[in-house]
Tab-separated table of C-alpha atoms in Angstrom:
chain	number	residue	atom	x	y	z
A	1	MET	CA	4.835	15.689	83.680
A	2	ASN	CA	2.625	18.772	83.675
A	3	THR	CA	0.042	18.884	80.902
A	4	PRO	CA	-2.313	21.733	79.911
A	5	GLN	CA	-5.217	19.715	81.319
A	6	ASP	CA	-3.579	19.851	84.767
A	7	SER	CA	-3.449	23.649	84.752
A	8	SER	CA	-6.040	26.233	85.832
A	9	LEU	CA	-7.125	26.790	82.213
A	10	GLY	CA	-10.881	26.424	81.788
A	11	ARG	CA	-11.491	26.150	85.537
A	12	GLU	CA	-13.035	28.566	87.986
A	13	VAL	CA	-10.209	29.851	90.168
A	14	ALA	CA	-10.430	32.117	93.210
A	15	TYR	CA	-8.864	35.553	92.783
A	16	PRO	CA	-5.551	35.447	94.699
A	17	SER	CA	-5.449	37.661	97.781
A	18	GLN	CA	-1.780	37.235	98.639
A	19	TYR	CA	1.545	36.622	96.935
A	20	ASP	CA	1.806	33.053	95.687
A	21	PRO	CA	4.547	31.971	93.229
A	22	GLY	CA	3.072	28.483	93.390
A	23	LEU	CA	0.321	29.697	91.048
A	24	LEU	CA	2.775	29.619	88.127
A	25	PHE	CA	2.304	26.506	85.994
A	26	PRO	CA	5.114	25.228	83.737
A	27	ILE	CA	4.349	23.172	80.628
A	28	PRO	CA	7.258	21.172	79.153
A	29	ARG	CA	8.084	22.137	75.568
A	30	ARG	CA	9.402	18.690	74.654
A	31	GLY	CA	6.114	16.951	73.793
A	32	ALA	CA	4.888	19.520	71.273
A	33	ARG	CA	8.336	19.716	69.692
A	34	GLU	CA	8.503	15.976	69.238
A	35	GLU	CA	5.200	16.116	67.343
A	36	ILE	CA	6.785	18.272	64.631
A	37	GLY	CA	10.095	16.426	64.605
A	38	LEU	CA	12.205	18.870	66.625
A	39	ASP	CA	15.107	17.590	68.710
A	40	GLU	CA	15.450	19.473	72.007
A	41	ALA	CA	19.202	18.880	71.890
A	42	ALA	CA	19.602	20.382	68.398
A	43	LEU	CA	16.961	23.049	67.838
A	44	PRO	CA	17.055	24.597	64.337
A	45	PHE	CA	16.307	28.052	65.729
A	46	VAL	CA	17.083	30.606	68.392
A	47	GLY	CA	14.422	32.792	69.937
A	48	HIS	CA	12.320	33.908	72.845
A	49	ASP	CA	8.746	34.248	74.051
A	50	ARG	CA	8.245	37.940	74.825
A	51	TRP	CA	5.337	38.623	77.149
A	52	GLN	CA	3.985	42.133	77.710
A	53	ALA	CA	2.094	42.519	80.999
A	54	TYR	CA	-0.136	45.606	81.214
A	55	GLU	CA	-2.002	44.845	84.459
A	56	LEU	CA	0.803	44.786	87.002
A	57	SER	CA	0.651	46.360	90.447
A	58	TRP	CA	2.118	46.057	93.926
A	59	LEU	CA	2.457	48.158	97.092
A	60	ASP	CA	5.451	50.277	98.006
A	61	GLY	CA	7.004	50.294	101.478
A	62	ARG	CA	4.303	52.683	102.779
A	63	GLY	CA	1.449	50.632	101.334
A	64	LYS	CA	0.793	52.929	98.371
A	65	PRO	CA	-0.061	51.116	95.129
A	66	ARG	CA	2.423	51.121	92.276
A	67	VAL	CA	1.456	50.260	88.697
A	68	ALA	CA	3.740	49.236	85.844
A	69	VAL	CA	4.000	47.544	82.476
A	70	ALA	CA	6.536	44.722	82.227
A	71	THR	CA	8.204	43.079	79.256
A	72	VAL	CA	9.193	39.505	80.074
A	73	SER	CA	11.487	37.488	77.811
A	74	VAL	CA	11.582	33.693	78.176
A	75	PRO	CA	14.329	31.976	76.129
A	76	CYS	CA	13.097	29.312	73.720
A	77	THR	CA	15.785	27.026	75.117
A	78	SER	CA	14.016	26.917	78.484
A	79	PRO	CA	12.606	23.445	79.207
A	80	ASN	CA	9.174	24.907	80.024
A	81	LEU	CA	6.812	27.487	78.667
A	82	ILE	CA	4.744	29.466	81.174
A	83	GLU	CA	1.011	28.770	80.972
A	84	SER	CA	-0.778	32.079	80.434
A	85	LYS	CA	-3.647	31.858	82.935
A	86	SER	CA	-1.277	30.879	85.717
A	87	PHE	CA	0.894	33.844	84.717
A	88	LYS	CA	-2.091	36.206	85.092
A	89	LEU	CA	-3.057	34.746	88.460
A	90	TYR	CA	0.517	35.064	89.688
A	91	LEU	CA	0.727	38.722	88.658
A	92	ASN	CA	-2.589	39.402	90.422
A	93	SER	CA	-1.194	37.829	93.580
A	94	LEU	CA	1.291	40.718	93.763
A	95	ASN	CA	-1.451	43.344	94.147
A	96	SER	CA	-1.301	43.398	97.953
A	97	THR	CA	2.391	42.635	98.317
A	98	ARG	CA	4.794	45.275	99.661
A	99	PHE	CA	8.200	45.843	98.088
A	100	GLU	CA	10.841	48.294	99.226
A	101	ASP	CA	11.153	49.708	95.715
A	102	ASP	CA	10.481	48.906	92.039
A	103	ALA	CA	13.797	47.084	91.721
A	104	ALA	CA	12.786	44.675	94.494
A	105	ALA	CA	9.473	43.944	92.759
A	106	ARG	CA	11.226	43.312	89.451
A	107	LEU	CA	13.756	41.019	91.135
A	108	CYS	CA	10.968	38.974	92.733
A	109	ILE	CA	9.110	38.571	89.427
A	110	THR	CA	12.335	37.642	87.634
A	111	ARG	CA	13.183	34.998	90.229
A	112	ASP	CA	9.739	33.373	90.181
A	113	LEU	CA	9.333	33.306	86.394
A	114	SER	CA	12.851	31.931	85.940
A	115	ALA	CA	12.052	29.100	88.358
A	116	CYS	CA	8.892	28.260	86.413
A	117	ALA	CA	10.567	28.354	82.975
A	118	GLY	CA	13.662	26.509	84.174
A	119	ALA	CA	15.975	29.157	82.682
A	120	VAL	CA	16.952	32.775	83.243
A	121	VAL	CA	14.064	35.102	82.347
A	122	THR	CA	14.539	38.850	81.877
A	123	VAL	CA	12.029	41.425	83.139
A	124	VAL	CA	12.067	45.079	82.087
A	125	LEU	CA	9.631	47.700	83.414
A	126	GLY	CA	8.272	50.310	80.987
A	127	VAL	CA	5.696	50.676	78.184
A	128	PRO	CA	6.889	49.313	74.804
A	129	PRO	CA	6.642	51.800	71.915
A	130	LEU	CA	3.800	51.493	69.394
A	131	VAL	CA	4.408	50.542	65.751
A	132	GLU	CA	1.540	51.625	63.504
A	133	GLU	CA	2.394	49.701	60.346
A	134	ALA	CA	3.674	46.172	59.863
A	135	GLU	CA	7.111	45.841	58.331
A	136	GLY	CA	7.342	44.482	54.794
A	137	GLU	CA	4.652	43.428	52.334
A	138	SER	CA	1.179	42.610	53.677
A	139	LEU	CA	-0.505	39.549	52.180
A	140	ASP	CA	-3.972	40.326	53.476
A	141	GLU	CA	-5.530	41.958	50.394
A	142	ARG	CA	-4.557	39.218	47.983
A	143	GLU	CA	-7.450	37.756	45.975
A	144	VAL	CA	-7.370	34.142	47.085
A	145	THR	CA	-10.055	31.533	47.611
A	146	ILE	CA	-9.854	29.913	51.038
A	147	GLU	CA	-11.286	26.460	51.715
A	148	ARG	CA	-8.963	25.086	54.392
A	149	TYR	CA	-9.161	26.281	58.010
A	150	GLY	CA	-7.411	23.412	59.758
A	151	PRO	CA	-5.343	21.495	60.428
A	152	PRO	CA	-2.295	23.468	59.228
A	153	ALA	CA	-1.613	22.737	55.562
A	154	PRO	CA	2.122	22.920	54.746
A	155	GLU	CA	1.362	21.657	51.232
A	156	PHE	CA	0.364	25.242	50.376
A	157	LEU	CA	3.972	26.342	50.882
A	158	PHE	CA	6.353	26.481	47.936
A	159	ALA	CA	9.059	28.773	46.585
A	160	ASP	CA	10.684	29.669	43.277
A	161	ALA	CA	14.221	28.318	43.383
A	162	ASP	CA	15.179	30.452	40.366
A	163	GLU	CA	14.604	33.722	42.218
A	164	VAL	CA	16.482	34.373	45.455
A	165	VAL	CA	15.264	37.334	47.517
A	166	THR	CA	15.594	38.970	50.925
A	167	GLU	CA	12.216	40.201	52.120
A	168	THR	CA	9.609	40.446	54.868
A	169	LEU	CA	6.021	39.258	54.394
A	170	SER	CA	3.284	39.898	56.950
A	171	SER	CA	-0.331	39.064	57.737
A	172	ALA	CA	-2.814	40.089	60.416
A	173	LEU	CA	-5.030	37.074	59.664
A	174	LEU	CA	-3.400	34.463	61.903
A	175	LYS	CA	-5.825	32.822	64.326
A	176	SER	CA	-5.495	29.650	66.342
A	177	ASN	CA	-7.306	28.270	69.381
A	178	CYS	CA	-6.317	27.441	72.936
A	179	PRO	CA	-5.844	23.636	73.113
A	180	VAL	CA	-7.657	23.447	76.470
A	181	THR	CA	-10.486	26.017	76.424
A	182	GLY	CA	-10.993	26.381	72.669
A	183	GLN	CA	-10.895	30.171	73.016
A	184	PRO	CA	-9.541	32.049	69.968
A	185	ASP	CA	-6.034	33.488	69.876
A	186	TRP	CA	-5.526	36.341	67.381
A	187	ALA	CA	-2.189	37.492	65.998
A	188	SER	CA	-0.246	39.355	63.379
A	189	VAL	CA	2.693	37.419	61.961
A	190	SER	CA	5.802	38.429	60.035
A	191	VAL	CA	8.055	36.164	57.978
A	192	ARG	CA	11.480	37.575	57.164
A	193	TYR	CA	13.901	35.471	55.135
A	194	ARG	CA	16.524	35.158	52.447
A	195	GLY	CA	16.166	32.381	49.920
A	196	PRO	CA	13.949	31.133	47.106
A	197	LYS	CA	11.008	33.516	46.705
A	198	ILE	CA	8.023	32.235	48.681
A	199	ASP	CA	4.691	32.144	46.848
A	200	ARG	CA	2.450	34.814	48.382
A	201	ASP	CA	-0.894	33.103	47.840
A	202	GLY	CA	0.426	29.824	49.203
A	203	LEU	CA	1.855	31.444	52.330
A	204	LEU	CA	-1.404	33.283	53.020
A	205	LYS	CA	-3.449	30.092	52.595
A	206	TYR	CA	-1.036	28.285	54.894
A	207	LEU	CA	-1.321	30.898	57.651
A	208	ILE	CA	-5.128	30.924	57.408
A	209	SER	CA	-5.140	27.113	57.712
A	210	TYR	CA	-4.312	27.612	61.414
A	211	ARG	CA	-7.754	29.150	61.959
A	212	GLU	CA	-9.299	26.095	63.638
A	213	HIS	CA	-6.027	24.615	64.877
A	214	ALA	CA	-5.616	24.082	68.645
A	215	GLU	CA	-2.099	24.736	69.904
A	216	PHE	CA	-0.322	27.164	72.209
A	217	HIS	CA	1.065	30.373	70.695
A	218	GLU	CA	4.689	29.374	71.125
A	219	GLN	CA	4.092	25.997	69.495
A	220	CYS	CA	2.287	27.531	66.500
A	221	VAL	CA	5.262	29.778	65.762
A	222	GLU	CA	7.694	26.877	65.999
A	223	ARG	CA	5.505	24.860	63.634
A	224	ILE	CA	5.365	27.758	61.149
A	225	PHE	CA	9.152	28.153	61.302
A	226	SER	CA	9.736	24.421	60.826
A	227	GLU	CA	7.312	23.953	57.944
A	228	ILE	CA	8.503	27.005	55.998
A	229	THR	CA	12.063	25.727	56.463
A	230	GLN	CA	11.184	22.255	55.215
A	231	ARG	CA	9.089	23.370	52.236
A	232	CYS	CA	10.796	26.565	51.055
A	233	HIS	CA	14.454	25.986	52.014
A	234	PRO	CA	15.413	29.558	52.986
A	235	GLN	CA	19.062	30.362	53.620
A	236	TRP	CA	17.874	31.951	56.854
A	237	LEU	CA	14.452	32.615	58.351
A	238	GLU	CA	12.825	34.711	61.061
A	239	VAL	CA	9.207	34.322	62.231
A	240	GLU	CA	7.476	36.500	64.837
A	241	ALA	CA	3.830	36.490	65.902
A	242	ARG	CA	2.317	39.296	67.974
A	243	TYR	CA	-0.784	37.994	69.720
A	244	THR	CA	-3.490	40.281	71.012
A	245	ARG	CA	-3.953	40.880	74.712
A	246	ARG	CA	-5.971	38.667	77.003
A	247	GLY	CA	-6.304	39.344	80.727
A	248	GLY	CA	-3.691	42.073	80.532
A	249	LEU	CA	-1.089	39.854	78.807
A	250	ASP	CA	0.036	39.515	75.228
A	251	ILE	CA	2.708	37.146	73.939
A	252	ASN	CA	5.098	37.596	71.035
A	253	PRO	CA	7.012	34.395	70.189
A	254	TRP	CA	10.054	34.970	67.956
A	255	ARG	CA	12.076	32.214	66.262
A	256	ALA	CA	15.010	32.692	63.893
A	257	SER	CA	17.829	30.795	62.250
A	258	PRO	CA	20.942	30.540	64.439
A	259	GLY	CA	23.090	33.623	64.033
A	260	ILE	CA	20.165	36.014	63.515
A	261	ALA	CA	20.118	38.744	66.160
A	262	ALA	CA	16.994	39.326	68.234
A	263	PRO	CA	14.872	42.379	67.314
A	264	ALA	CA	16.744	45.516	68.301
A	265	ARG	CA	13.808	46.967	70.214
A	266	THR	CA	10.685	45.763	71.965
A	267	VAL	CA	7.510	47.076	70.306
A	268	ARG	CA	3.753	46.514	70.190
A	269	ASP	CA	1.441	46.894	67.206
A	270	LEU	CA	-1.930	48.623	66.900
A	271	ARG	CA	-3.925	45.569	67.949
A	272	GLN	CA	-1.929	45.286	71.164
């Protein structure tokens, strides 16, 4: 079984000079899900991991460079997540590769990423539109005292069962760390739900308690979804985190209750 320690993370790696799909490194989702009590055969959510790749280039049939931005969507039901450094190295390996046209390049990337994830991945070329303000109510200016920065503290989460609401809460204060290198991962997160009204101060303290936590982006979002579900009992829930770019890639994991439609459009926020 592939583990993060087996990947290229934290190691000096030669810059690829030719196309090499073997650079892609899959990490099974099962282990991290078992840690938070999730059954692979009966996931309590739907969702995807949406990558946005800003440093993508290849050569056309005459050898002239082409540049593009790609949005890559990996279904959360795939057996593997795609390790980010290997993803960057793979994209760099395309720099000197000739394709007949843009469609051929997109088809190649789709094929290779799907093989790594173990499920059908979608790839769309084009720059996602910018969203200047987060949807819903921001929690970030609340006057709270913070004393817990890790591990995640679900005990901060509670809701008022006497008041049922439909709302979106957001924060730009989510930070976690790479479980291999210890490097910081920064994100904005939104929590959209219907159900007992979630306590604002408690939710903000809970999100900040990830600050020294070491876990991959996708796993953090699944943990947030699971612990809000267990503690606050929403009728339905949707959690999305938009992580800032590293090495030309950002990732935006989205998890939602079954039956909730995926976001209607692909966007990026000001920090991306």
